[in-house]
Amino acid sequence: MGQLLSVQVGAARKVQIQGRSILTAIHKTPVVGPVPVMPLGLLGDEQADPSVHGGLDKAVYAYPSEHYGFWQEARRAAGASGFDDTLPYGSMGENLTLAGLLESDLWVGDVLRFAHCALRVVQPREPCYKFNAAMGFAGAVKAMAQSGHCGFYLAVDEPGQIGAGESFTVVSGSRQTSIAGLFQARIFKHLR
């Protein structure tokens, strides 16, 4: 059994990245109470670039809380944060911050069953340059590629609602393609 620690949504907004005004929805903030889960994601959540985020197969982005320490240390090493800075949940751009479930535990087709909805594991996240900006250092995409700390996208199999503090179980799918293996197969372009 896993635990849902936090639920986040965010609106698309323009930010300055490398001197350009870029539309992004990577900045997510926690929601208090239950959030409706619909076929295209959580109520109140937006995606800035539907060609790479959102849609039926990328409706919800989940991230393991266990990786937050890695990112705090990576930011410190890159000089991107003060010694005591912490990253709040949602800093990876995730909708769901989970405990007890890593990428290495999941396969395409596995289902995360919550009390009032079911979300199917579809694919790993592939980071883009906006992740570098969100983390505050140019090597963040490469660090994600090297570490495999990518999180994963979920499709909504059963709409309903979801809230922080809920437990969930993983119902095994066909177990043919692992999330970690699929990420490694796709990520070589970020290691250059």
PDB file of C-alpha atoms in Angstrom:
ATOM      1  CA  MET A   1       0.000   0.000   0.000  1.00  0.00           C
ATOM      2  CA  GLY A   2       1.140   3.508  -0.790  1.00  0.00           C
ATOM      3  CA  GLN A   3       0.170   6.892   0.578  1.00  0.00           C
ATOM      4  CA  LEU A   4      -0.883  10.064  -1.228  1.00  0.00           C
ATOM      5  CA  LEU A   5       0.949  12.819   0.649  1.00  0.00           C
ATOM      6  CA  SER A   6      -0.195  15.838  -1.337  1.00  0.00           C
ATOM      7  CA  VAL A   7      -2.363  16.869  -4.321  1.00  0.00           C
ATOM      8  CA  GLN A   8      -1.336  19.865  -6.461  1.00  0.00           C
ATOM      9  CA  VAL A   9      -2.822  21.807  -9.366  1.00  0.00           C
ATOM     10  CA  GLY A  10      -1.584  24.809 -11.295  1.00  0.00           C
ATOM     11  CA  ALA A  11      -2.621  27.332 -13.911  1.00  0.00           C
ATOM     12  CA  ALA A  12      -0.568  28.019 -17.007  1.00  0.00           C
ATOM     13  CA  ARG A  13       1.352  31.277 -16.722  1.00  0.00           C
ATOM     14  CA  LYS A  14       4.156  33.103 -18.480  1.00  0.00           C
ATOM     15  CA  VAL A  15       7.617  33.079 -16.913  1.00  0.00           C
ATOM     16  CA  GLN A  16      10.996  34.314 -18.070  1.00  0.00           C
ATOM     17  CA  ILE A  17      13.333  31.488 -19.146  1.00  0.00           C
ATOM     18  CA  GLN A  18      16.651  32.384 -20.758  1.00  0.00           C
ATOM     19  CA  GLY A  19      15.369  35.859 -21.593  1.00  0.00           C
ATOM     20  CA  ARG A  20      12.172  34.646 -23.260  1.00  0.00           C
ATOM     21  CA  SER A  21       8.574  34.751 -22.036  1.00  0.00           C
ATOM     22  CA  ILE A  22       7.453  31.101 -21.905  1.00  0.00           C
ATOM     23  CA  LEU A  23       4.042  29.672 -21.029  1.00  0.00           C
ATOM     24  CA  THR A  24       4.297  26.923 -18.401  1.00  0.00           C
ATOM     25  CA  ALA A  25       2.134  25.137 -15.846  1.00  0.00           C
ATOM     26  CA  ILE A  26       5.012  23.427 -14.023  1.00  0.00           C
ATOM     27  CA  HIS A  27       4.352  25.500 -10.894  1.00  0.00           C
ATOM     28  CA  LYS A  28       1.820  23.470  -8.885  1.00  0.00           C
ATOM     29  CA  THR A  29       0.402  24.336  -5.464  1.00  0.00           C
ATOM     30  CA  PRO A  30      -1.253  22.065  -2.878  1.00  0.00           C
ATOM     31  CA  VAL A  31      -5.014  21.692  -2.701  1.00  0.00           C
ATOM     32  CA  VAL A  32      -6.871  21.218   0.578  1.00  0.00           C
ATOM     33  CA  GLY A  33      -9.696  18.685   0.567  1.00  0.00           C
ATOM     34  CA  PRO A  34     -10.914  16.332  -2.151  1.00  0.00           C
ATOM     35  CA  VAL A  35     -10.284  17.240  -5.780  1.00  0.00           C
ATOM     36  CA  PRO A  36     -12.473  16.011  -8.649  1.00  0.00           C
ATOM     37  CA  VAL A  37     -10.641  13.654 -11.028  1.00  0.00           C
ATOM     38  CA  MET A  38     -11.950  13.810 -14.585  1.00  0.00           C
ATOM     39  CA  PRO A  39     -10.838  12.009 -17.769  1.00  0.00           C
ATOM     40  CA  LEU A  40      -8.418  14.836 -18.648  1.00  0.00           C
ATOM     41  CA  GLY A  41      -7.041  15.324 -15.130  1.00  0.00           C
ATOM     42  CA  LEU A  42      -7.666  17.157 -11.898  1.00  0.00           C
ATOM     43  CA  LEU A  43     -10.150  20.025 -11.676  1.00  0.00           C
ATOM     44  CA  GLY A  44      -8.225  23.302 -11.689  1.00  0.00           C
ATOM     45  CA  ASP A  45      -5.083  21.917 -13.312  1.00  0.00           C
ATOM     46  CA  GLU A  46      -3.790  23.180 -16.649  1.00  0.00           C
ATOM     47  CA  GLN A  47      -1.078  22.188 -19.112  1.00  0.00           C
ATOM     48  CA  ALA A  48       0.727  24.821 -21.177  1.00  0.00           C
ATOM     49  CA  ASP A  49       1.862  22.548 -24.013  1.00  0.00           C
ATOM     50  CA  PRO A  50      -0.630  19.746 -24.744  1.00  0.00           C
ATOM     51  CA  SER A  51       1.763  18.228 -27.291  1.00  0.00           C
ATOM     52  CA  VAL A  52       3.933  16.955 -24.405  1.00  0.00           C
ATOM     53  CA  HIS A  53       1.712  17.174 -21.282  1.00  0.00           C
ATOM     54  CA  GLY A  54      -1.933  16.428 -20.662  1.00  0.00           C
ATOM     55  CA  GLY A  55      -4.462  14.541 -22.724  1.00  0.00           C
ATOM     56  CA  LEU A  56      -6.014  11.190 -21.937  1.00  0.00           C
ATOM     57  CA  ASP A  57      -2.680   9.363 -21.542  1.00  0.00           C
ATOM     58  CA  LYS A  58      -0.987  12.111 -19.496  1.00  0.00           C
ATOM     59  CA  ALA A  59      -3.931  13.323 -17.461  1.00  0.00           C
ATOM     60  CA  VAL A  60      -2.197  13.196 -14.064  1.00  0.00           C
ATOM     61  CA  TYR A  61       1.508  13.359 -13.187  1.00  0.00           C
ATOM     62  CA  ALA A  62       2.683  11.496 -10.069  1.00  0.00           C
ATOM     63  CA  TYR A  63       6.051  11.772  -8.342  1.00  0.00           C
ATOM     64  CA  PRO A  64       7.660   9.748  -5.514  1.00  0.00           C
ATOM     65  CA  SER A  65       8.318  11.820  -2.390  1.00  0.00           C
ATOM     66  CA  GLU A  66      11.385   9.667  -1.764  1.00  0.00           C
ATOM     67  CA  HIS A  67      13.266  11.608  -4.487  1.00  0.00           C
ATOM     68  CA  TYR A  68      12.869  15.035  -2.902  1.00  0.00           C
ATOM     69  CA  GLY A  69      16.072  14.656  -0.849  1.00  0.00           C
ATOM     70  CA  PHE A  70      18.021  13.936  -4.049  1.00  0.00           C
ATOM     71  CA  TRP A  71      16.778  17.190  -5.603  1.00  0.00           C
ATOM     72  CA  GLN A  72      17.501  19.256  -2.507  1.00  0.00           C
ATOM     73  CA  GLU A  73      21.082  17.974  -2.552  1.00  0.00           C
ATOM     74  CA  ALA A  74      21.425  18.469  -6.326  1.00  0.00           C
ATOM     75  CA  ARG A  75      20.261  22.076  -5.966  1.00  0.00           C
ATOM     76  CA  ARG A  76      22.681  22.701  -3.101  1.00  0.00           C
ATOM     77  CA  ALA A  77      25.569  21.230  -5.122  1.00  0.00           C
ATOM     78  CA  ALA A  78      24.664  23.472  -8.072  1.00  0.00           C
ATOM     79  CA  GLY A  79      24.405  26.558  -5.848  1.00  0.00           C
ATOM     80  CA  ALA A  80      20.711  26.906  -6.645  1.00  0.00           C
ATOM     81  CA  SER A  81      19.448  27.073  -3.075  1.00  0.00           C
ATOM     82  CA  GLY A  82      20.381  28.129   0.408  1.00  0.00           C
ATOM     83  CA  PHE A  83      21.514  25.528   2.936  1.00  0.00           C
ATOM     84  CA  ASP A  84      18.126  25.222   4.640  1.00  0.00           C
ATOM     85  CA  ASP A  85      15.905  25.593   1.562  1.00  0.00           C
ATOM     86  CA  THR A  86      13.342  22.848   1.170  1.00  0.00           C
ATOM     87  CA  LEU A  87      11.320  22.006  -1.885  1.00  0.00           C
ATOM     88  CA  PRO A  88       7.576  21.956  -1.245  1.00  0.00           C
ATOM     89  CA  TYR A  89       5.548  19.148  -2.763  1.00  0.00           C
ATOM     90  CA  GLY A  90       4.609  20.057  -6.320  1.00  0.00           C
ATOM     91  CA  SER A  91       8.100  21.395  -7.102  1.00  0.00           C
ATOM     92  CA  MET A  92       8.603  18.715  -9.758  1.00  0.00           C
ATOM     93  CA  GLY A  93       5.403  19.859 -11.451  1.00  0.00           C
ATOM     94  CA  GLU A  94       3.526  16.833 -10.149  1.00  0.00           C
ATOM     95  CA  ASN A  95      -0.168  16.590  -9.366  1.00  0.00           C
ATOM     96  CA  LEU A  96       0.257  13.732  -6.891  1.00  0.00           C
ATOM     97  CA  THR A  97       3.127  13.340  -4.443  1.00  0.00           C
ATOM     98  CA  LEU A  98       3.252   9.680  -3.400  1.00  0.00           C
ATOM     99  CA  ALA A  99       5.064   7.723  -0.698  1.00  0.00           C
ATOM    100  CA  GLY A 100       5.935   4.048  -0.964  1.00  0.00           C
ATOM    101  CA  LEU A 101       6.010   3.715  -4.757  1.00  0.00           C
ATOM    102  CA  LEU A 102       9.027   4.220  -7.017  1.00  0.00           C
ATOM    103  CA  GLU A 103       9.428   4.077 -10.789  1.00  0.00           C
ATOM    104  CA  SER A 104      11.253   0.746 -10.410  1.00  0.00           C
ATOM    105  CA  ASP A 105       8.096  -0.743  -8.837  1.00  0.00           C
ATOM    106  CA  LEU A 106       5.809   0.091 -11.756  1.00  0.00           C
ATOM    107  CA  TRP A 107       4.893  -1.286 -15.148  1.00  0.00           C
ATOM    108  CA  VAL A 108       2.843   0.234 -17.958  1.00  0.00           C
ATOM    109  CA  GLY A 109      -0.751  -0.841 -17.326  1.00  0.00           C
ATOM    110  CA  ASP A 110      -0.537  -1.071 -13.516  1.00  0.00           C
ATOM    111  CA  VAL A 111      -3.456   0.678 -11.816  1.00  0.00           C
ATOM    112  CA  LEU A 112      -3.305   2.836  -8.703  1.00  0.00           C
ATOM    113  CA  ARG A 113      -6.608   2.214  -6.955  1.00  0.00           C
ATOM    114  CA  PHE A 114      -7.719   4.976  -4.599  1.00  0.00           C
ATOM    115  CA  ALA A 115     -10.952   5.019  -2.572  1.00  0.00           C
ATOM    116  CA  HIS A 116     -12.907   6.977  -5.196  1.00  0.00           C
ATOM    117  CA  CYS A 117     -10.956   6.719  -8.461  1.00  0.00           C
ATOM    118  CA  ALA A 118      -8.530   4.523 -10.409  1.00  0.00           C
ATOM    119  CA  LEU A 119      -5.488   5.800 -12.312  1.00  0.00           C
ATOM    120  CA  ARG A 120      -3.549   3.682 -14.827  1.00  0.00           C
ATOM    121  CA  VAL A 121       0.235   3.963 -15.250  1.00  0.00           C
ATOM    122  CA  VAL A 122       0.987   4.962 -18.845  1.00  0.00           C
ATOM    123  CA  GLN A 123       4.546   6.264 -19.224  1.00  0.00           C
ATOM    124  CA  PRO A 124       7.462   8.022 -17.524  1.00  0.00           C
ATOM    125  CA  ARG A 125       7.912  11.766 -17.669  1.00  0.00           C
ATOM    126  CA  GLU A 126      10.561  13.081 -20.044  1.00  0.00           C
ATOM    127  CA  PRO A 127      11.977  16.366 -18.729  1.00  0.00           C
ATOM    128  CA  CYS A 128      12.326  19.515 -20.828  1.00  0.00           C
ATOM    129  CA  TYR A 129      14.234  22.777 -20.446  1.00  0.00           C
ATOM    130  CA  LYS A 130      11.422  24.159 -18.251  1.00  0.00           C
ATOM    131  CA  PHE A 131      12.466  21.669 -15.570  1.00  0.00           C
ATOM    132  CA  ASN A 132      15.953  23.247 -15.500  1.00  0.00           C
ATOM    133  CA  ALA A 133      14.326  26.624 -14.865  1.00  0.00           C
ATOM    134  CA  ALA A 134      12.007  25.258 -12.168  1.00  0.00           C
ATOM    135  CA  MET A 135      14.912  23.605 -10.332  1.00  0.00           C
ATOM    136  CA  GLY A 136      17.126  26.664 -10.724  1.00  0.00           C
ATOM    137  CA  PHE A 137      20.112  25.019 -12.389  1.00  0.00           C
ATOM    138  CA  ALA A 138      21.050  24.064 -15.946  1.00  0.00           C
ATOM    139  CA  GLY A 139      21.868  20.421 -15.163  1.00  0.00           C
ATOM    140  CA  ALA A 140      18.487  19.389 -13.738  1.00  0.00           C
ATOM    141  CA  VAL A 141      17.290  17.620 -16.899  1.00  0.00           C
ATOM    142  CA  LYS A 142      20.557  15.677 -17.114  1.00  0.00           C
ATOM    143  CA  ALA A 143      20.342  14.817 -13.395  1.00  0.00           C
ATOM    144  CA  MET A 144      16.835  13.418 -13.947  1.00  0.00           C
ATOM    145  CA  ALA A 145      18.074  11.422 -16.923  1.00  0.00           C
ATOM    146  CA  GLN A 146      21.016   9.988 -14.977  1.00  0.00           C
ATOM    147  CA  SER A 147      19.103   9.251 -11.762  1.00  0.00           C
ATOM    148  CA  GLY A 148      15.893   7.889 -13.275  1.00  0.00           C
ATOM    149  CA  HIS A 149      13.904  10.007 -10.798  1.00  0.00           C
ATOM    150  CA  CYS A 150      11.325  10.893 -13.431  1.00  0.00           C
ATOM    151  CA  GLY A 151       7.899  10.153 -11.970  1.00  0.00           C
ATOM    152  CA  PHE A 152       5.137   8.864 -14.209  1.00  0.00           C
ATOM    153  CA  TYR A 153       2.004   9.835 -16.072  1.00  0.00           C
ATOM    154  CA  LEU A 154      -1.389   8.351 -15.290  1.00  0.00           C
ATOM    155  CA  ALA A 155      -4.580   7.950 -17.317  1.00  0.00           C
ATOM    156  CA  VAL A 156      -7.927   8.177 -15.560  1.00  0.00           C
ATOM    157  CA  ASP A 157      -9.626   4.767 -15.735  1.00  0.00           C
ATOM    158  CA  GLU A 158     -12.318   5.617 -13.184  1.00  0.00           C
ATOM    159  CA  PRO A 159     -13.107   9.308 -12.596  1.00  0.00           C
ATOM    160  CA  GLY A 160     -14.068  10.401  -9.097  1.00  0.00           C
ATOM    161  CA  GLN A 161     -12.194  12.381  -6.483  1.00  0.00           C
ATOM    162  CA  ILE A 162      -8.899  12.228  -4.657  1.00  0.00           C
ATOM    163  CA  GLY A 163      -7.418  13.854  -1.567  1.00  0.00           C
ATOM    164  CA  ALA A 164      -4.178  14.092   0.363  1.00  0.00           C
ATOM    165  CA  GLY A 165      -3.831  11.469   3.070  1.00  0.00           C
ATOM    166  CA  GLU A 166      -5.502   8.673   1.114  1.00  0.00           C
ATOM    167  CA  SER A 167      -3.972   5.244   0.791  1.00  0.00           C
ATOM    168  CA  PHE A 168      -3.849   3.391  -2.501  1.00  0.00           C
ATOM    169  CA  THR A 169      -3.034  -0.066  -3.775  1.00  0.00           C
ATOM    170  CA  VAL A 170      -1.336  -1.092  -6.998  1.00  0.00           C
ATOM    171  CA  VAL A 171      -3.205  -3.564  -9.181  1.00  0.00           C
ATOM    172  CA  SER A 172      -0.748  -5.275 -11.515  1.00  0.00           C
ATOM    173  CA  GLY A 173      -1.181  -4.943 -15.253  1.00  0.00           C
ATOM    174  CA  SER A 174       0.406  -7.155 -17.907  1.00  0.00           C
ATOM    175  CA  ARG A 175       3.960  -6.516 -16.614  1.00  0.00           C
ATOM    176  CA  GLN A 176       5.494  -6.334 -20.107  1.00  0.00           C
ATOM    177  CA  THR A 177       7.108  -2.867 -20.047  1.00  0.00           C
ATOM    178  CA  SER A 178       8.546  -1.341 -16.887  1.00  0.00           C
ATOM    179  CA  ILE A 179       8.458   2.411 -16.269  1.00  0.00           C
ATOM    180  CA  ALA A 180      12.175   2.414 -15.408  1.00  0.00           C
ATOM    181  CA  GLY A 181      13.037   0.475 -18.570  1.00  0.00           C
ATOM    182  CA  LEU A 182      10.897   2.692 -20.782  1.00  0.00           C
ATOM    183  CA  PHE A 183      12.493   5.811 -19.276  1.00  0.00           C
ATOM    184  CA  GLN A 184      15.988   4.472 -19.968  1.00  0.00           C
ATOM    185  CA  ALA A 185      15.035   3.665 -23.558  1.00  0.00           C
ATOM    186  CA  ARG A 186      13.779   7.209 -24.168  1.00  0.00           C
ATOM    187  CA  ILE A 187      16.191   9.328 -22.167  1.00  0.00           C
ATOM    188  CA  PHE A 188      19.462   8.945 -24.088  1.00  0.00           C
ATOM    189  CA  LYS A 189      18.873  12.296 -25.862  1.00  0.00           C
ATOM    190  CA  HIS A 190      19.128  14.126 -22.515  1.00  0.00           C
ATOM    191  CA  LEU A 191      22.495  12.581 -21.627  1.00  0.00           C
ATOM    192  CA  ARG A 192      24.435  14.376 -24.373  1.00  0.00           C
TER     193      ARG A 192
END
